Amino acid sequence: MVAFLIRRLLQAVPALLGVTLVVFLLLHASGDPSSFMLPPEASESDRQAFRHAYGLDQPLHTQYGLFLWKAVQGDLGRSIAYGAPAADVLLKRVPATLELALASTALALLLGIPSGILAAFRQNSPFDYLVMLGATLGQSIAGFWLGLMLIMVVSVQLGLLPASGRGTLAQLVLPAITLSTWLMALMARMTRSAMLEVLRRDYIRTAYAKGLQTRVVLARHALKNALIPIITLLGVSFSYQMGGAVIVETVFSWPGVGTLVFDSVLRRDYPVVLATVLFVGLVFVLINLLVDLCYSVIDPRIRLERSAAR
Amino acid sequence: MSAEAARPTTLARRPFTPSSLGLGLRWLGRSRAATFGGTVMAAIGLAAIFAPLLTSYAYDAQDFAIASLPPLASLAHPLGTDQFGRDILSRVLYGARVSLAVSLSGMLVASAVGVAAGLLSAYLGGALDAVLMRLADVQLSFPYLILAIAMMALLGPSLPLLVVVLAVRGWVNYARTIRGIVLSLKEEEFVAAAIVAGASPGRIILRHLLPNVLAPIIVLSSFELAAMMLTEASLSFLGLGVQPPMPSWGSMVSQGRDYIYTSWWLTTIPGLALMLAVLGANQLGDGLRDLLDPRLRGARL
């Protein structure tokens, strides 16, 4: 178990190195931050001093090596825009995005999975068509547009919920719905097809023949076996949720990691961009680790060691 | 022509005639999703190609005398005008051009790179396979949109870069799907027969393996087109995709955002156009998958 965890974390190292290196090179290909951060009338010696203060006057490989060396020690440098340590700037934004991501994932699971189950159970019924129509539309709608439409109808026309900001539960509703739509559609679709597959099996007929109630057959015998593909999706969906968060947070002025990384890229705030990239990459690794652990809980036949060797 | 006809005809080499078009349409008609998606995409494609004939206004022609007309208020501007008096219908039509051109280019580059990577990776194996699949893993271990934002913002938005950024998104899906299929195909007897007959690896890949993966490529391309239209629109919405004055559905929604309290149509209409196009491509993909290759059911994500 411990060996598995360590091996998986080690496997993630090259990926994290690759992503940070790409972003690091992009940042440096884009020009000198002193031209963005200092007023145009700043003297050349001011610029030199600025570059020196942030280590930008050193060769690229030294800078990247230094970034890694300090990152391992927990030091991600100081934000150029905020003047505070980049890690602090980032961590201050994490709760907002976590809240949004958890709310939207919960919404997607609570509505997507049951409607997928019922759609499969009543295949080709009007309800099934309705779910499939909703799922198809949900996967074709652009998050930024859906968010603006919700603002227009719910906030502007009906005046029911606030259109932006964070703090109250009411402010969470529209962003969470917007971010969850795509995942909910995917969940409903995948649950339906996984259930359709399972409901044909002999053990389902056996369960009915034993005289079990439909509810029990669906929950204990069918859903449990359909869960594997659904959980796999949950791991994959994180990266889509994170990308979606940039859009949704922008639309709803939500003070999370998404708006932070977007603003920091535009401001060339190197340390914050790199800190965010590292953080997002790490979270992704951990979520996929969690997904693998879930597999072995749901299906004891899946050995962790084997999935690690995959 | 006669030399061509003497060769055994495969799907790709059959000469294109009106009757084969009719056959193709009838075949598409067997799936409701493919019929719907195909019709929508054909309509949008034609509207994009013939945009100058369908509207008499330039997409950037300003006229403040008729600024912010709501839809249907004037027959000359059926979808209304924006805050500069630009005709929305013209901008949506020209926006279709930009969106389709950029997404199709991105899809073509992604499929060329991805299919080549998948074929070579699976058939040759070894170090090339390891490197390519590792690269795919690295890319999949990070939210694509953040990478796309970084690329566009840091290298400066331009149409060629936008195509590259979209292709970066797509090649992995092609490579992984094709690799998976070819890995099992290369154990088949027809490949062994070709090797025994003395065919070179290049000939086996191009003449024996590639025709067998055409169906999944077509299905995947439809889904990729949908995903790329969405990505292009998202980047343009953030100001990092198609740059003004060229209209893009994403940037139109973004510009209409400031007028959401007064002019609902500025955000609503381009968004509807985008949804219809993405829906069309997704449905076409669903239909083609059912018709061509039901095994690909997990392909769409």
Coordinates of C-alpha atoms in Angstrom, one line a residue:
Chain A
M1 CA 0.0 0.0 0.0
V2 CA 2.7 2.5 1.1
A3 CA 4.9 1.2 -1.7
F4 CA 2.1 1.8 -4.2
L5 CA 1.5 5.4 -3.0
I6 CA 5.3 6.2 -3.2
R7 CA 5.6 4.7 -6.6
R8 CA 2.6 6.6 -8.0
L9 CA 3.9 9.9 -6.6
L10 CA 7.3 9.3 -8.1
Q11 CA 5.6 8.5 -11.5
A12 CA 4.0 11.9 -11.4
V13 CA 7.3 13.8 -11.1
P14 CA 8.3 13.8 -14.8
A15 CA 4.8 15.1 -15.7
L16 CA 5.1 17.9 -13.2
L17 CA 8.6 18.8 -14.4
G18 CA 7.4 18.8 -18.0
V19 CA 4.4 21.1 -17.4
T20 CA 6.3 23.6 -15.3
L21 CA 9.2 23.6 -17.8
V22 CA 6.8 24.4 -20.7
V23 CA 5.1 27.2 -18.8
F24 CA 8.5 28.5 -17.6
L25 CA 9.8 28.7 -21.2
L26 CA 6.6 30.3 -22.4
L27 CA 6.8 32.9 -19.7
H28 CA 10.4 33.7 -20.7
A29 CA 9.6 33.7 -24.4
S30 CA 7.0 36.4 -23.8
G31 CA 9.3 39.2 -22.9
D32 CA 10.7 41.0 -19.9
P33 CA 8.3 41.6 -17.0
S34 CA 10.1 44.8 -16.1
S35 CA 8.4 46.4 -19.2
F36 CA 5.0 45.5 -17.7
M37 CA 5.6 46.1 -14.0
L38 CA 7.6 49.3 -14.1
P39 CA 6.4 52.7 -15.4
P40 CA 7.6 53.5 -19.0
E41 CA 9.8 56.3 -17.7
A42 CA 11.8 54.0 -15.4
S43 CA 15.6 54.2 -15.9
E44 CA 17.7 51.4 -17.2
S45 CA 19.3 51.0 -13.8
D46 CA 15.9 50.7 -12.2
R47 CA 15.1 47.9 -14.7
Q48 CA 18.4 46.2 -13.9
A49 CA 17.6 46.4 -10.2
F50 CA 14.1 45.0 -10.8
R51 CA 15.5 42.1 -12.8
H52 CA 18.1 41.4 -10.2
A53 CA 15.6 41.4 -7.4
Y54 CA 13.5 38.7 -9.1
G55 CA 16.6 36.8 -10.4
L56 CA 15.6 37.5 -14.0
D57 CA 19.2 38.5 -14.9
Q58 CA 20.4 35.0 -14.6
P59 CA 20.7 32.4 -17.3
L60 CA 17.5 30.4 -18.0
H61 CA 18.7 27.0 -16.8
T62 CA 19.9 28.6 -13.6
Q63 CA 16.5 30.3 -13.1
Y64 CA 14.6 27.1 -13.7
G65 CA 17.0 25.1 -11.5
L66 CA 16.6 27.7 -8.8
F67 CA 12.9 27.6 -9.1
L68 CA 12.8 23.8 -8.6
W69 CA 15.4 23.9 -5.8
K70 CA 13.4 26.5 -3.9
A71 CA 10.0 24.9 -4.7
V72 CA 11.2 21.6 -3.1
Q73 CA 11.9 23.6 0.0
G74 CA 8.4 25.1 -0.1
D75 CA 9.6 28.5 -1.4
L76 CA 7.8 29.6 -4.6
G77 CA 9.2 33.1 -4.7
R78 CA 7.5 36.5 -4.3
S79 CA 4.6 37.6 -6.4
I80 CA 5.6 40.5 -8.6
A81 CA 2.1 42.0 -8.6
Y82 CA 1.3 41.6 -4.9
G83 CA 4.7 41.7 -3.3
A84 CA 3.7 38.8 -1.0
P85 CA 5.0 35.2 -1.2
A86 CA 3.5 33.5 -4.3
A87 CA 2.4 30.6 -2.2
D88 CA 0.4 32.8 0.1
V89 CA -1.2 34.6 -2.8
L90 CA -2.2 31.3 -4.2
L91 CA -3.4 29.7 -1.0
K92 CA -5.7 32.6 -0.3
R93 CA -7.5 31.9 -3.5
V94 CA -7.8 28.1 -3.1
P95 CA -10.8 27.9 -0.8
A96 CA -13.0 29.8 -3.3
T97 CA -12.2 27.5 -6.1
L98 CA -12.5 24.4 -3.9
E99 CA -15.9 25.6 -2.8
L100 CA -17.0 26.1 -6.4
A101 CA -15.5 22.8 -7.6
L102 CA -17.0 20.7 -4.7
A103 CA -20.4 22.3 -5.1
S104 CA -20.5 21.8 -8.9
T105 CA -19.2 18.2 -8.6
A106 CA -21.7 17.4 -5.9
L107 CA -24.5 18.9 -8.1
A108 CA -23.3 16.9 -11.1
L109 CA -23.2 13.6 -9.1
L110 CA -26.5 14.1 -7.3
L111 CA -28.5 15.0 -10.4
G112 CA -26.4 13.3 -13.2
I113 CA -26.1 9.7 -11.7
P114 CA -29.8 9.2 -10.6
S115 CA -31.1 10.5 -13.9
G116 CA -28.7 8.3 -15.8
I117 CA -29.9 5.3 -13.7
L118 CA -33.5 6.0 -14.3
A119 CA -33.0 6.7 -18.0
A120 CA -31.3 3.3 -18.4
F121 CA -34.0 1.5 -16.3
R122 CA -36.7 3.0 -18.4
Q123 CA -34.8 2.9 -21.7
N124 CA -36.7 4.6 -24.6
S125 CA -39.2 6.1 -22.3
P126 CA -40.0 9.9 -22.5
F127 CA -37.9 10.4 -19.4
D128 CA -35.0 8.6 -21.2
Y129 CA -35.3 10.9 -24.2
L130 CA -35.5 14.0 -22.0
V131 CA -32.3 13.0 -20.1
M132 CA -30.5 12.3 -23.3
L133 CA -31.7 15.6 -24.9
G134 CA -30.5 17.4 -21.8
A135 CA -27.2 15.6 -21.7
T136 CA -26.6 16.4 -25.4
L137 CA -27.4 20.0 -25.0
G138 CA -25.4 20.2 -21.8
Q139 CA -22.3 19.0 -23.6
S140 CA -22.7 21.4 -26.5
I141 CA -23.2 24.6 -24.5
A142 CA -20.4 27.0 -23.8
G143 CA -19.8 27.7 -20.1
F144 CA -19.3 31.4 -20.5
W145 CA -22.5 31.8 -22.5
L146 CA -24.6 29.6 -20.1
G147 CA -23.3 31.7 -17.2
L148 CA -24.2 35.0 -18.9
M149 CA -27.7 33.6 -19.9
L150 CA -28.3 32.6 -16.2
I151 CA -27.2 36.1 -15.1
M152 CA -29.5 37.7 -17.6
V153 CA -32.6 35.6 -16.8
V154 CA -32.1 34.8 -13.1
S155 CA -30.3 37.9 -11.8
V156 CA -31.3 40.7 -14.2
Q157 CA -34.8 39.8 -15.3
L158 CA -36.1 37.9 -12.3
G159 CA -33.9 39.5 -9.7
L160 CA -33.7 36.2 -7.8
L161 CA -29.9 35.6 -7.2
P162 CA -26.8 37.8 -7.2
A163 CA -24.9 38.0 -10.4
S164 CA -21.4 38.1 -9.0
G165 CA -19.1 38.0 -6.0
R166 CA -18.5 35.4 -3.3
G167 CA -19.6 35.2 0.3
T168 CA -23.2 34.1 0.6
L169 CA -24.7 30.8 -0.4
A170 CA -27.0 32.6 -2.9
Q171 CA -23.8 33.8 -4.7
L172 CA -22.6 30.3 -5.1
V173 CA -25.7 29.0 -6.9
L174 CA -25.3 30.3 -10.4
P175 CA -21.5 29.7 -10.7
A176 CA -22.0 26.2 -9.4
I177 CA -24.8 25.4 -11.8
T178 CA -22.7 26.8 -14.7
L179 CA -19.6 24.8 -13.9
S180 CA -21.6 21.6 -13.2
T181 CA -23.6 21.5 -16.4
W182 CA -20.9 19.9 -18.6
L183 CA -20.0 17.3 -15.9
M184 CA -23.6 16.6 -15.1
A185 CA -24.3 15.9 -18.8
L186 CA -21.3 13.6 -19.0
M187 CA -22.3 11.8 -15.8
A188 CA -25.8 11.2 -16.9
R189 CA -24.7 9.9 -20.3
M190 CA -22.0 7.6 -18.9
T191 CA -24.1 6.3 -16.0
R192 CA -26.9 5.5 -18.5
S193 CA -24.6 3.5 -20.8
A194 CA -22.8 1.8 -18.0
M195 CA -26.2 0.8 -16.4
L196 CA -27.5 -0.4 -19.7
E197 CA -24.5 -2.7 -20.0
V198 CA -25.0 -4.0 -16.5
L199 CA -28.8 -4.4 -16.5
R200 CA -28.5 -7.1 -19.2
R201 CA -26.3 -9.4 -17.1
D202 CA -27.5 -12.7 -15.6
Y203 CA -26.9 -11.7 -12.0
I204 CA -29.5 -8.9 -12.4
R205 CA -32.1 -11.5 -13.6
T206 CA -31.1 -13.7 -10.6
A207 CA -31.6 -10.8 -8.2
Y208 CA -35.1 -10.2 -9.6
A209 CA -35.8 -13.9 -9.5
K210 CA -34.8 -14.0 -5.8
G211 CA -37.7 -11.6 -5.3
L212 CA -35.6 -8.5 -4.5
Q213 CA -37.2 -5.1 -4.8
T214 CA -36.3 -3.1 -7.9
R215 CA -34.8 -0.4 -5.7
V216 CA -32.4 -2.9 -4.1
V217 CA -31.5 -4.5 -7.4
L218 CA -30.7 -1.1 -8.9
A219 CA -28.7 0.2 -6.0
R220 CA -26.9 -2.9 -4.8
H221 CA -26.5 -5.1 -7.8
A222 CA -26.5 -2.7 -10.8
L223 CA -25.1 0.6 -9.7
K224 CA -22.2 -0.9 -7.7
N225 CA -21.0 -2.6 -10.9
A226 CA -21.5 0.4 -13.0
L227 CA -19.5 2.7 -10.7
I228 CA -16.1 1.9 -12.2
P229 CA -16.4 3.9 -15.4
I230 CA -18.2 6.7 -13.5
I231 CA -15.4 7.1 -11.0
T232 CA -12.8 7.0 -13.8
L233 CA -14.6 10.0 -15.3
L234 CA -14.5 11.9 -12.0
G235 CA -10.7 11.8 -12.1
V236 CA -10.5 12.9 -15.7
S237 CA -13.1 15.6 -15.2
F238 CA -10.9 17.5 -12.7
S239 CA -8.8 19.0 -15.5
Y240 CA -11.9 20.1 -17.3
Q241 CA -13.4 21.5 -14.1
M242 CA -10.2 23.5 -13.5
G243 CA -10.2 24.9 -17.1
G244 CA -13.9 25.6 -16.7
A245 CA -13.2 27.4 -13.4
V246 CA -11.1 30.0 -15.3
I247 CA -14.2 30.8 -17.5
V248 CA -16.8 30.6 -14.8
E249 CA -14.8 32.6 -12.3
T250 CA -14.3 35.3 -14.9
V251 CA -18.0 35.5 -15.8
F252 CA -19.1 35.6 -12.1
S253 CA -16.1 37.7 -10.7
W254 CA -15.4 34.7 -8.4
P255 CA -12.1 35.4 -6.5
G256 CA -10.6 31.9 -7.1
V257 CA -7.5 30.2 -8.6
G258 CA -9.0 30.5 -12.1
T259 CA -9.1 34.3 -12.1
L260 CA -5.8 34.4 -10.3
V261 CA -4.0 32.4 -13.0
F262 CA -5.7 34.3 -15.8
D263 CA -4.7 37.7 -14.3
S264 CA -1.2 36.6 -13.4
V265 CA -0.6 35.3 -17.0
L266 CA -1.7 38.7 -18.4
R267 CA 0.5 40.5 -15.8
R268 CA 3.5 38.2 -16.4
D269 CA 3.5 37.5 -12.7
Y270 CA 6.0 34.6 -13.1
P271 CA 6.1 33.3 -9.6
V272 CA 2.3 33.1 -9.2
V273 CA 1.8 31.5 -12.6
L274 CA 4.4 28.8 -11.8
A275 CA 3.1 28.3 -8.3
T276 CA -0.4 27.8 -9.7
V277 CA 0.7 25.4 -12.4
L278 CA 2.6 23.3 -9.9
F279 CA -0.4 23.4 -7.5
V280 CA -2.9 22.4 -10.1
G281 CA -0.6 19.6 -11.4
L282 CA -0.2 18.2 -7.9
V283 CA -3.9 18.3 -7.1
F284 CA -4.5 16.4 -10.4
V285 CA -2.0 13.7 -9.3
L286 CA -3.6 13.4 -5.9
I287 CA -7.1 13.1 -7.3
N288 CA -6.1 10.4 -9.7
L289 CA -4.4 8.6 -6.8
L290 CA -7.7 8.8 -4.9
V291 CA -9.6 7.5 -7.9
D292 CA -7.3 4.4 -8.0
L293 CA -7.8 3.9 -4.3
C294 CA -11.6 4.0 -4.9
Y295 CA -11.3 1.3 -7.5
S296 CA -9.9 -1.2 -5.0
V297 CA -12.6 -0.3 -2.5
I298 CA -15.4 -0.8 -5.0
D299 CA -14.0 -3.8 -6.7
P300 CA -11.6 -5.9 -4.5
R301 CA -10.5 -7.8 -7.6
I302 CA -8.6 -4.7 -8.7
R303 CA -5.2 -4.9 -7.1
L304 CA -3.5 -1.6 -6.5
E305 CA -0.1 -3.0 -7.5
R306 CA -1.4 -4.1 -10.9
S307 CA -3.0 -0.8 -11.7
A308 CA 0.3 0.9 -10.8
A309 CA 2.2 -1.2 -13.3
R310 CA -0.3 -0.3 -16.0
Chain B
M1 CA -8.3 7.3 -64.8
S2 CA -8.0 3.8 -66.4
A3 CA -4.9 3.0 -64.4
E4 CA -6.7 4.1 -61.3
A5 CA -9.7 2.0 -62.1
A6 CA -7.6 -1.1 -62.5
R7 CA -6.5 -0.9 -58.9
P8 CA -8.7 -2.5 -56.2
T9 CA -11.0 0.2 -55.0
T10 CA -11.0 1.1 -51.4
L11 CA -13.5 3.5 -49.7
A12 CA -11.0 6.3 -50.1
R13 CA -10.2 5.8 -53.7
R14 CA -13.7 5.3 -55.1
P15 CA -14.3 8.1 -57.7
F16 CA -16.6 10.8 -56.5
T17 CA -19.8 10.9 -58.6
P18 CA -23.3 12.4 -58.0
S19 CA -24.7 8.9 -57.4
S20 CA -22.1 8.2 -54.7
L21 CA -23.1 11.4 -53.0
G22 CA -26.7 10.3 -53.1
L23 CA -25.7 6.9 -51.6
G24 CA -23.7 8.6 -48.9
L25 CA -26.6 10.9 -48.0
R26 CA -29.0 7.9 -47.9
W27 CA -26.5 6.1 -45.6
L28 CA -26.3 9.1 -43.3
G29 CA -30.1 9.2 -43.2
R30 CA -30.2 5.8 -41.5
S31 CA -29.2 7.6 -38.2
R32 CA -31.4 10.4 -36.9
A33 CA -28.4 12.0 -35.1
A34 CA -26.3 11.9 -38.2
T35 CA -29.1 13.4 -40.3
F36 CA -29.6 16.2 -37.8
G37 CA -25.9 16.9 -37.3
G38 CA -25.1 16.6 -41.0
T39 CA -27.9 19.0 -42.0
V40 CA -26.9 21.6 -39.3
M41 CA -23.2 21.4 -40.3
A42 CA -24.0 21.6 -44.0
A43 CA -26.2 24.7 -43.4
I44 CA -23.6 26.4 -41.3
G45 CA -20.8 25.6 -43.8
L46 CA -22.9 26.9 -46.7
A47 CA -23.8 30.1 -44.7
A48 CA -20.1 30.6 -43.9
I49 CA -19.0 30.1 -47.5
F50 CA -21.7 32.3 -49.0
A51 CA -21.7 34.9 -46.2
P52 CA -21.1 37.8 -48.7
L53 CA -24.1 36.8 -50.7
L54 CA -26.4 36.4 -47.8
T55 CA -25.9 39.8 -46.3
S56 CA -25.2 43.2 -47.9
Y57 CA -23.4 44.6 -44.9
A58 CA -19.7 44.3 -44.0
Y59 CA -19.1 42.8 -40.6
D60 CA -17.3 45.9 -39.4
A61 CA -19.5 48.6 -41.1
Q62 CA -20.5 51.0 -38.3
D63 CA -23.6 53.2 -38.4
F64 CA -24.4 55.0 -35.2
A65 CA -27.8 56.2 -36.5
I66 CA -29.0 52.6 -36.2
A67 CA -27.0 51.5 -33.1
S68 CA -28.5 48.9 -30.7
L69 CA -31.6 48.0 -32.8
P70 CA -33.3 44.9 -31.3
P71 CA -34.0 41.9 -33.5
L72 CA -37.0 42.2 -35.8
A73 CA -37.2 45.9 -35.2
S74 CA -36.1 46.6 -38.8
L75 CA -36.4 44.3 -41.8
A76 CA -33.0 45.5 -43.0
H77 CA -31.4 44.1 -39.8
P78 CA -33.4 41.0 -38.8
L79 CA -31.1 40.1 -35.9
G80 CA -30.6 43.7 -34.8
T81 CA -27.5 45.7 -34.5
D82 CA -24.8 46.2 -31.8
Q83 CA -23.8 49.4 -30.0
F84 CA -21.8 50.5 -33.0
G85 CA -24.7 49.9 -35.4
R86 CA -23.0 46.8 -36.9
D87 CA -25.4 44.3 -38.4
I88 CA -25.6 41.2 -36.1
L89 CA -26.6 38.8 -38.8
S90 CA -23.5 39.7 -40.9
R91 CA -21.3 39.3 -37.9
V92 CA -22.8 36.0 -37.0
L93 CA -22.3 34.8 -40.6
Y94 CA -18.7 36.0 -40.8
G95 CA -18.2 34.6 -37.3
A96 CA -19.2 31.2 -38.7
R97 CA -16.4 31.6 -41.3
V98 CA -13.8 32.4 -38.7
S99 CA -15.0 29.7 -36.3
L100 CA -15.2 27.0 -38.9
A101 CA -11.9 27.9 -40.6
V102 CA -9.9 28.0 -37.4
S103 CA -11.5 24.8 -35.9
L104 CA -11.2 22.9 -39.2
S105 CA -7.6 23.8 -39.5
G106 CA -6.9 22.9 -35.9
M107 CA -8.7 19.6 -36.5
L108 CA -6.7 18.8 -39.7
V109 CA -3.4 19.5 -38.0
A110 CA -4.3 17.6 -34.9
S111 CA -5.5 14.6 -36.9
A112 CA -2.4 14.6 -39.2
V113 CA 0.0 14.7 -36.2
G114 CA -2.1 12.5 -34.0
V115 CA -2.8 9.8 -36.6
A116 CA 0.9 9.6 -37.6
A117 CA 1.9 9.5 -34.0
G118 CA -0.7 6.7 -33.2
L119 CA 0.3 4.6 -36.2
L120 CA 4.0 4.9 -35.8
S121 CA 3.8 4.5 -32.0
A122 CA 1.8 1.3 -32.3
Y123 CA 3.5 -0.3 -35.3
L124 CA 7.1 0.5 -34.5
G125 CA 6.8 0.5 -30.7
G126 CA 10.1 0.8 -28.7
A127 CA 11.5 4.2 -27.7
L128 CA 9.3 6.2 -30.1
D129 CA 6.2 4.7 -28.5
A130 CA 7.5 5.3 -25.0
V131 CA 8.4 9.0 -25.7
L132 CA 5.1 9.8 -27.5
M133 CA 2.9 8.2 -24.9
R134 CA 4.9 9.8 -22.1
L135 CA 4.3 13.2 -23.8
A136 CA 0.6 12.5 -24.1
D137 CA 0.5 11.6 -20.4
V138 CA 2.3 14.8 -19.4
Q139 CA -0.2 16.8 -21.5
L140 CA -3.2 15.0 -20.0
S141 CA -2.0 15.6 -16.5
F142 CA -2.7 19.3 -16.8
P143 CA -5.8 21.3 -17.5
Y144 CA -5.6 22.1 -21.2
L145 CA -7.4 25.5 -21.0
I146 CA -4.9 26.9 -18.6
L147 CA -2.1 25.8 -20.9
A148 CA -3.9 27.3 -23.9
I149 CA -4.4 30.6 -22.1
A150 CA -0.7 30.7 -21.2
M151 CA 0.3 30.0 -24.8
M152 CA -2.0 32.6 -26.4
A153 CA -1.4 35.3 -23.8
L154 CA 2.4 34.9 -23.6
L155 CA 3.2 34.4 -27.3
G156 CA 0.7 37.0 -28.5
P157 CA -2.7 36.1 -30.0
S158 CA -2.7 35.3 -33.8
L159 CA -4.7 33.0 -36.0
P160 CA -1.8 30.6 -36.9
L161 CA -0.9 30.3 -33.2
L162 CA -4.6 29.7 -32.4
V163 CA -4.6 26.8 -34.8
V164 CA -1.5 25.4 -33.2
V165 CA -3.0 25.7 -29.7
L166 CA -6.1 23.9 -30.9
A167 CA -4.0 21.2 -32.5
V168 CA -2.1 20.7 -29.2
R169 CA -5.5 19.9 -27.6
G170 CA -6.5 17.4 -30.2
W171 CA -3.5 15.3 -31.2
V172 CA -3.5 13.3 -28.0
N173 CA -7.0 11.9 -28.5
Y174 CA -6.2 10.8 -32.1
A175 CA -2.8 9.3 -31.1
R176 CA -4.2 7.3 -28.2
T177 CA -7.3 6.0 -30.0
I178 CA -5.4 5.1 -33.2
R179 CA -2.6 3.5 -31.2
G180 CA -5.0 1.3 -29.3
I181 CA -6.7 0.1 -32.4
V182 CA -3.5 -0.5 -34.4
L183 CA -2.0 -2.5 -31.5
S184 CA -4.7 -5.1 -31.9
L185 CA -4.8 -4.8 -35.7
K186 CA -1.1 -5.6 -36.2
E187 CA -1.7 -9.0 -34.7
E188 CA -4.2 -9.8 -37.5
E189 CA -3.3 -12.2 -40.2
F190 CA -3.5 -9.7 -43.1
V191 CA -0.6 -7.8 -41.6
A192 CA 1.4 -11.0 -41.2
A193 CA 0.5 -11.8 -44.8
A194 CA 1.7 -8.4 -46.0
I195 CA 5.0 -8.9 -44.1
V196 CA 5.5 -12.3 -45.7
A197 CA 4.8 -10.8 -49.1
G198 CA 7.7 -8.5 -48.5
A199 CA 5.9 -5.2 -47.9
S200 CA 7.9 -2.5 -46.2
P201 CA 6.8 -1.0 -42.9
G202 CA 5.8 2.2 -44.7
R203 CA 3.6 0.3 -47.1
I204 CA 2.0 -1.7 -44.3
I205 CA 1.2 1.4 -42.3
L206 CA -0.2 3.4 -45.3
R207 CA -1.9 0.7 -47.4
H208 CA -3.0 -1.9 -44.8
L209 CA -3.3 -0.2 -41.4
L210 CA -4.4 3.4 -42.3
P211 CA -7.5 2.3 -44.3
N212 CA -8.6 0.2 -41.3
V213 CA -8.5 3.2 -38.9
L214 CA -10.3 5.6 -41.2
A215 CA -13.7 5.0 -39.5
P216 CA -12.5 6.0 -36.0
I217 CA -10.6 9.0 -37.5
I218 CA -13.8 10.3 -39.1
V219 CA -15.9 9.8 -35.9
L220 CA -13.2 11.4 -33.7
S221 CA -12.8 14.3 -36.1
S222 CA -16.4 15.2 -35.7
F223 CA -16.2 15.3 -31.9
E224 CA -12.9 17.2 -32.1
L225 CA -14.4 19.8 -34.4
A226 CA -17.1 20.4 -31.8
A227 CA -14.5 20.6 -29.0
M228 CA -12.3 23.0 -31.0
M229 CA -15.2 25.3 -31.8
L230 CA -15.9 25.5 -28.1
T231 CA -12.3 26.1 -27.2
E232 CA -11.9 28.8 -29.9
A233 CA -15.0 30.5 -28.6
S234 CA -13.8 30.3 -25.0
L235 CA -10.4 31.8 -25.8
S236 CA -12.0 34.5 -27.9
F237 CA -14.4 35.3 -25.1
L238 CA -11.3 35.8 -22.8
G239 CA -9.8 38.1 -25.4
L240 CA -7.1 35.6 -26.3
G241 CA -8.4 34.1 -29.5
V242 CA -9.7 35.8 -32.7
Q243 CA -8.9 39.5 -32.4
P244 CA -11.2 42.4 -33.4
P245 CA -12.3 43.7 -35.8
M246 CA -12.6 40.1 -37.1
P247 CA -15.9 38.8 -35.6
S248 CA -15.9 35.5 -33.6
W249 CA -18.9 34.2 -31.7
G250 CA -16.9 34.1 -28.5
S251 CA -15.7 37.7 -28.7
M252 CA -19.2 38.8 -29.7
V253 CA -20.6 37.3 -26.5
S254 CA -17.8 39.0 -24.6
Q255 CA -18.6 42.4 -26.2
G256 CA -22.3 42.0 -25.5
R257 CA -21.6 41.3 -21.9
D258 CA -21.3 45.0 -21.0
Y259 CA -24.8 45.6 -22.4
I260 CA -26.5 42.6 -20.8
Y261 CA -28.9 44.9 -18.9
T262 CA -30.1 46.7 -22.0
S263 CA -29.4 44.7 -25.1
W264 CA -30.0 41.0 -24.5
W265 CA -29.6 40.0 -28.1
L266 CA -25.9 40.9 -28.3
T267 CA -24.9 38.0 -26.0
T268 CA -27.8 35.7 -26.8
I269 CA -27.6 35.4 -30.6
P270 CA -23.9 34.6 -31.1
G271 CA -24.1 32.1 -28.2
L272 CA -27.1 30.4 -29.9
A273 CA -25.1 30.1 -33.1
L274 CA -22.2 28.6 -31.3
M275 CA -24.4 26.1 -29.4
L276 CA -26.1 25.0 -32.7
A277 CA -22.8 24.5 -34.4
V278 CA -21.3 22.5 -31.5
L279 CA -24.5 20.5 -31.2
G280 CA -24.5 19.8 -34.9
A281 CA -20.9 18.5 -34.8
N282 CA -21.5 16.4 -31.7
Q283 CA -24.6 14.9 -33.1
L284 CA -22.9 14.1 -36.4
G285 CA -20.2 12.4 -34.5
D286 CA -22.7 10.4 -32.5
G287 CA -24.5 9.3 -35.6
L288 CA -21.4 8.5 -37.6
R289 CA -20.1 6.4 -34.6
D290 CA -23.3 4.4 -34.5
L291 CA -23.2 3.9 -38.3
L292 CA -19.5 3.2 -38.7
D293 CA -18.2 1.7 -35.5
P294 CA -20.3 1.1 -32.4
R295 CA -17.2 -0.1 -30.5
L296 CA -16.1 3.6 -30.2
R297 CA -18.7 4.4 -27.6
G298 CA -16.4 5.9 -25.1
A299 CA -14.6 8.1 -27.6
R300 CA -16.5 11.3 -26.8
L301 CA -15.4 13.2 -23.7

